[in-house]
Short mmCIF file of C-alpha atoms in Angstrom, two decimals:
data_model
loop_
_atom_site.label_atom_id
_atom_site.label_comp_id
_atom_site.label_asym_id
_atom_site.label_seq_id
_atom_site.Cartn_x
_atom_site.Cartn_y
_atom_site.Cartn_z
CA ILE U 1 106.20 97.61 81.73
CA GLN U 2 105.06 94.95 84.24
CA PHE U 3 101.42 95.59 83.38
CA ALA U 4 102.17 95.27 79.67
CA GLN U 5 104.08 92.00 80.25
CA ASP U 6 101.25 90.57 82.25
CA ASN U 7 98.53 91.69 79.86
CA PRO U 8 98.92 90.67 76.17
CA GLY U 9 97.40 93.31 73.90
CA LEU U 10 98.79 96.27 75.81
CA ARG U 11 102.03 98.22 75.39
CA VAL U 12 103.80 101.09 77.05
CA MET U 13 103.90 104.40 75.13
CA ALA U 14 107.54 105.02 74.57
CA GLU U 15 107.46 108.70 75.61
CA LYS U 16 108.06 109.40 79.23
CA PHE U 17 106.49 112.73 80.32
CA THR U 18 107.63 113.00 83.97
CA GLN U 19 110.50 112.43 86.24
CA GLU U 20 109.37 111.90 89.86
CA PRO U 21 111.46 111.39 92.98
CA PHE U 22 110.12 108.85 95.48
CA SER U 23 110.80 109.44 99.18
CA ILE U 24 109.87 107.89 102.48
CA GLY U 25 107.28 109.82 104.50
CA LEU U 26 108.29 110.87 108.01
CA PRO U 27 106.68 112.54 111.03
CA GLN U 28 107.06 116.27 110.64
CA GLY U 29 109.92 117.78 112.63
CA ASP U 30 111.52 114.52 113.67
CA SER U 31 115.02 115.24 112.55
CA LEU U 32 116.58 112.32 114.39
CA LEU U 33 114.30 109.73 112.61
CA ARG U 34 114.82 111.44 109.34
CA ASP U 35 118.61 111.14 109.82
CA MET U 36 118.24 107.50 110.73
CA VAL U 37 116.31 106.80 107.50
CA ASN U 38 118.55 108.84 105.24
CA PHE U 39 121.85 107.47 106.58
CA THR U 40 120.45 103.93 106.65
CA LEU U 41 119.66 104.33 102.94
CA GLN U 42 123.18 105.58 102.36
CA ASP U 43 124.70 102.66 104.31
CA MET U 44 122.60 100.21 102.38
CA LYS U 45 123.93 101.67 99.11
CA SER U 46 127.49 101.68 100.41
CA ASP U 47 127.46 98.01 101.48
CA GLY U 48 125.67 96.78 98.31
CA SER U 49 122.33 95.71 99.93
CA TYR U 50 120.37 98.51 98.24
CA ASP U 51 121.64 97.50 94.85
CA THR U 52 120.76 93.83 95.63
CA LEU U 53 117.19 94.72 96.52
CA TYR U 54 116.88 97.00 93.54
CA LYS U 55 118.07 94.33 90.97
CA ARG U 56 115.63 91.84 92.57
CA TRP U 57 112.62 93.98 91.66
CA PHE U 58 114.04 95.94 88.69
CA PRO U 59 116.46 93.45 86.98
CA THR U 60 116.72 95.47 83.72
CA ASP U 61 117.44 98.81 85.39
CA GLU U 62 120.54 100.34 86.75
CA PRO U 63 120.15 100.82 90.48
CA TYR U 64 119.49 104.41 91.60
CA ALA U 65 122.51 106.36 92.66
CA VAL U 66 121.52 107.21 96.25
CA GLU U 67 123.19 110.40 97.31
CA PHE U 68 125.77 110.31 100.12
CA SER U 69 126.47 112.97 102.82
CA PRO U 70 130.06 113.34 103.92
CA GLY U 71 131.11 112.30 107.38
CA GLN U 72 130.20 109.35 109.65
CA TRP U 73 126.94 108.30 111.25
CA PRO U 74 127.83 105.53 113.66
CA TYR U 75 124.40 105.26 115.33
CA THR U 76 122.08 102.39 115.45
CA PHE U 77 119.01 102.44 117.75
CA ASP U 78 121.03 100.94 120.54
CA LYS U 79 123.87 103.50 120.10
CA LEU U 80 121.90 106.67 119.88
CA PRO U 81 123.38 109.78 121.67
CA ASN U 82 122.10 110.25 125.25
CA THR U 83 120.67 113.71 124.45
CA PRO U 84 119.57 113.82 120.79
CA VAL U 85 118.84 117.38 119.72
CA THR U 86 115.12 117.28 119.11
CA VAL U 87 112.47 119.85 120.09
CA ASN U 88 109.98 117.04 120.84
CA ALA U 89 110.35 113.43 121.67
CA SER U 90 111.40 111.37 118.57
CA GLN U 91 109.18 108.62 117.22
CA ILE U 92 112.17 106.49 117.78
CA GLU U 93 111.29 106.31 121.46
CA THR U 94 107.92 104.77 120.57
CA ILE U 95 109.51 102.28 118.13
CA LEU U 96 111.93 101.15 120.78
CA LYS U 97 109.31 100.77 123.42
CA ARG U 98 107.12 98.81 121.03
CA GLY U 99 109.98 96.75 119.64
CA ARG U 100 108.56 96.88 116.16
CA LEU U 101 108.24 99.24 113.19
CA VAL U 102 104.86 100.14 111.85
CA VAL U 103 105.17 101.07 108.13
CA GLY U 104 102.46 102.31 105.81
CA VAL U 105 102.74 100.81 102.29
CA HIS U 106 100.71 101.14 99.14
CA GLN U 107 97.55 98.96 98.92
CA ASN U 108 98.16 97.88 95.30
CA PHE U 109 101.17 99.25 93.44
CA PRO U 110 102.87 96.32 91.69
CA ILE U 111 106.62 95.94 92.17
CA PHE U 112 106.53 98.33 95.11
CA SER U 113 103.71 96.74 97.10
CA GLU U 114 101.09 94.13 96.28
CA GLU U 115 99.52 91.03 97.68
CA GLY U 116 101.08 87.85 96.43
CA SER U 117 99.29 84.66 95.37
CA ASN U 118 100.01 83.17 98.86
CA GLY U 119 98.27 86.10 100.52
CA GLN U 120 101.57 87.63 101.69
CA ARG U 121 102.41 91.22 100.79
CA LYS U 122 105.58 91.65 98.70
CA GLY U 123 107.46 94.43 96.87
CA PHE U 124 110.50 96.66 96.86
CA ASP U 125 109.18 99.08 99.53
CA LEU U 126 108.44 96.07 101.86
CA ASP U 127 112.01 94.85 101.38
CA VAL U 128 113.48 98.27 102.21
CA ALA U 129 111.29 98.38 105.44
CA HIS U 130 112.42 94.90 106.43
CA GLU U 131 116.02 96.02 106.00
CA PHE U 132 115.35 99.05 108.21
CA ALA U 133 114.03 96.65 110.87
CA ARG U 134 117.00 94.36 110.60
CA ARG U 135 119.52 97.20 111.01
CA TRP U 136 117.65 99.14 113.71
CA LEU U 137 115.98 96.42 115.81
CA GLY U 138 118.12 93.37 114.98
CA ASN U 139 115.20 91.55 113.43
CA ALA U 140 114.06 91.88 109.84
CA GLU U 141 110.68 90.60 110.76
CA ALA U 142 109.97 93.17 113.47
CA VAL U 143 107.85 95.28 111.15
CA ASP U 144 104.08 95.45 110.75
CA PHE U 145 102.56 96.81 107.46
CA VAL U 146 99.45 98.99 107.06
CA ALA U 147 98.36 98.85 103.44
CA ASP U 148 96.18 101.77 102.14
CA ASP U 149 96.21 104.45 99.52
CA PRO U 150 98.96 107.09 99.89
CA THR U 151 96.54 109.96 100.71
CA THR U 152 95.12 108.00 103.66
CA LEU U 153 98.59 106.92 104.83
CA ILE U 154 99.77 110.55 104.90
CA GLY U 155 96.93 111.30 107.40
CA GLN U 156 97.81 108.19 109.48
CA LEU U 157 101.47 109.27 109.62
CA ALA U 158 100.53 112.78 110.61
CA ASN U 159 98.31 111.39 113.38
CA GLY U 160 101.05 108.98 114.65
CA GLN U 161 99.24 105.86 113.66
CA VAL U 162 102.28 104.68 111.54
CA ASP U 163 106.00 105.37 112.00
CA LEU U 164 106.96 105.72 108.37
CA VAL U 165 105.27 105.63 104.96
CA ALA U 166 107.16 103.67 102.29
CA ALA U 167 104.53 103.77 99.49
CA ALA U 168 106.37 105.15 96.41
CA LEU U 169 105.61 108.66 97.66
CA VAL U 170 106.31 111.48 95.24
CA GLN U 171 107.60 114.60 97.03
CA GLN U 172 104.47 116.69 96.64
CA ARG U 173 104.27 120.20 98.03
CA ASP U 174 100.78 119.73 99.43
CA TRP U 175 101.86 116.71 101.42
CA ALA U 176 104.90 118.53 102.69
CA VAL U 177 102.52 120.70 104.81
CA GLN U 178 101.71 117.58 106.86
CA ILE U 179 104.82 115.45 106.86
CA ASP U 180 108.57 115.48 106.06
CA PHE U 181 110.29 113.38 103.38
CA SER U 182 113.47 111.44 103.39
CA GLN U 183 116.03 111.86 100.71
CA THR U 184 115.15 110.33 97.33
CA TYR U 185 115.57 106.56 97.12
CA PHE U 186 114.04 105.92 93.70
CA VAL U 187 113.27 107.99 90.58
CA ASP U 188 110.31 107.08 88.44
CA GLY U 189 109.28 108.31 84.94
CA GLN U 190 105.68 108.13 84.09
CA SER U 191 104.45 106.67 80.74
CA LEU U 192 101.03 105.79 79.48
CA LEU U 193 99.74 102.19 79.09
CA VAL U 194 97.79 101.85 75.79
CA ARG U 195 96.20 99.07 73.69
CA ASP U 196 98.34 97.63 70.84
CA ASN U 197 95.85 98.86 68.29
CA THR U 198 95.86 102.45 69.39
CA THR U 199 97.07 105.12 66.88
CA ALA U 200 98.52 107.30 69.69
CA LEU U 201 102.37 107.31 69.56
CA ASN U 202 102.93 110.08 72.00
CA PHE U 203 101.16 112.33 74.56
CA SER U 204 100.17 114.93 71.90
CA ASP U 205 98.08 112.31 70.09
CA LEU U 206 95.67 112.12 72.96
CA GLN U 207 93.43 114.98 71.85
CA ASN U 208 89.93 114.33 73.27
CA LYS U 209 91.02 110.92 74.51
CA THR U 210 90.01 109.46 77.89
CA VAL U 211 92.87 108.49 80.16
CA ALA U 212 92.37 106.44 83.40
CA ALA U 213 94.09 107.57 86.56
CA ILE U 214 93.98 106.50 90.20
CA GLN U 215 91.92 108.59 92.61
CA GLY U 216 94.12 110.87 94.85
CA ALA U 217 97.26 110.14 92.87
CA ASN U 218 99.57 112.94 91.82
CA THR U 219 99.26 111.53 88.27
CA ILE U 220 95.98 113.48 87.82
CA ASN U 221 97.67 116.83 88.33
CA ILE U 222 100.57 115.74 86.12
CA LEU U 223 98.23 114.80 83.29
CA GLN U 224 96.32 118.01 83.55
CA ASN U 225 99.40 120.12 83.56
CA GLU U 226 100.94 118.27 80.64
CA ALA U 227 97.75 118.55 78.57
CA SER U 228 97.59 122.22 79.30
CA ARG U 229 101.16 122.74 78.35
CA ARG U 230 100.70 121.00 75.03
CA GLY U 231 97.36 122.67 74.30
CA ILE U 232 95.30 119.50 74.08
CA ALA U 233 91.93 118.59 75.61
CA LEU U 234 92.30 115.40 77.81
CA ILE U 235 89.49 113.57 79.55
CA ILE U 236 90.72 112.18 82.85
CA GLN U 237 88.68 109.33 84.30
CA PRO U 238 89.58 108.51 87.99
CA PHE U 239 89.42 104.87 89.18
CA PRO U 240 89.73 103.62 92.80
CA ASP U 241 92.61 101.28 92.06
CA TYR U 242 94.87 99.85 89.39
CA PRO U 243 92.94 96.69 88.59
CA SER U 244 89.72 98.65 87.84
CA ALA U 245 91.63 101.11 85.62
CA LEU U 246 93.37 98.24 83.85
CA ALA U 247 90.04 96.49 83.27
CA ALA U 248 88.58 99.69 81.74
CA LEU U 249 91.53 99.99 79.40
CA LYS U 250 91.29 96.31 78.24
CA ASN U 251 87.52 96.69 77.77
CA ASN U 252 87.82 99.76 75.59
#
């Protein structure tokens, strides 16, 4: 919708053909950090700050209903139990020693993460990360961002180069081999962006059409599976980023 609003001559195909849960990527096996992320998201929902952030970036949508677990979670970083039950040291120890969060975010995914006109990065995922830093470390600005594509960020998380990945990550099975996921904090539904003069009204009208997708994105698998399910031949053309894919669409 944002792409269509910013680019006259384009529109969003009404039919949504997926429903995808977004989660925050976490170091594999770090149950304490996973609990911190999950229960912080729940606390944000409970006190209204999640809905405030959501409405800032998605003003026409109803905020996602973050799921709650029963019971209390009274811990902040300065009130953690003395002997947390973890097999290995938690990444929390590294974060505390450093005094800052290091969060991987999407290089260029408007609304969630993009570079503003002033050169500063902005987006929903960045606001969530700032809120984590505020609640955990007492300073919303105690967070450093590493911007890259999700596939690269997954590797950096697995190697300990970032603490978390907040990059509109879809809970993919192949990524689950390398990392853990938080609970869902956003649900997306994919549609196709088309030119106003196109005759295609729904996905099934794309027989022998070329569709742009971003390299390494789960969208490629989704498109292939959907085309196979509907029995149509679809030509998928990968592009390195959204601007290049958008330019290709606008230039026919």
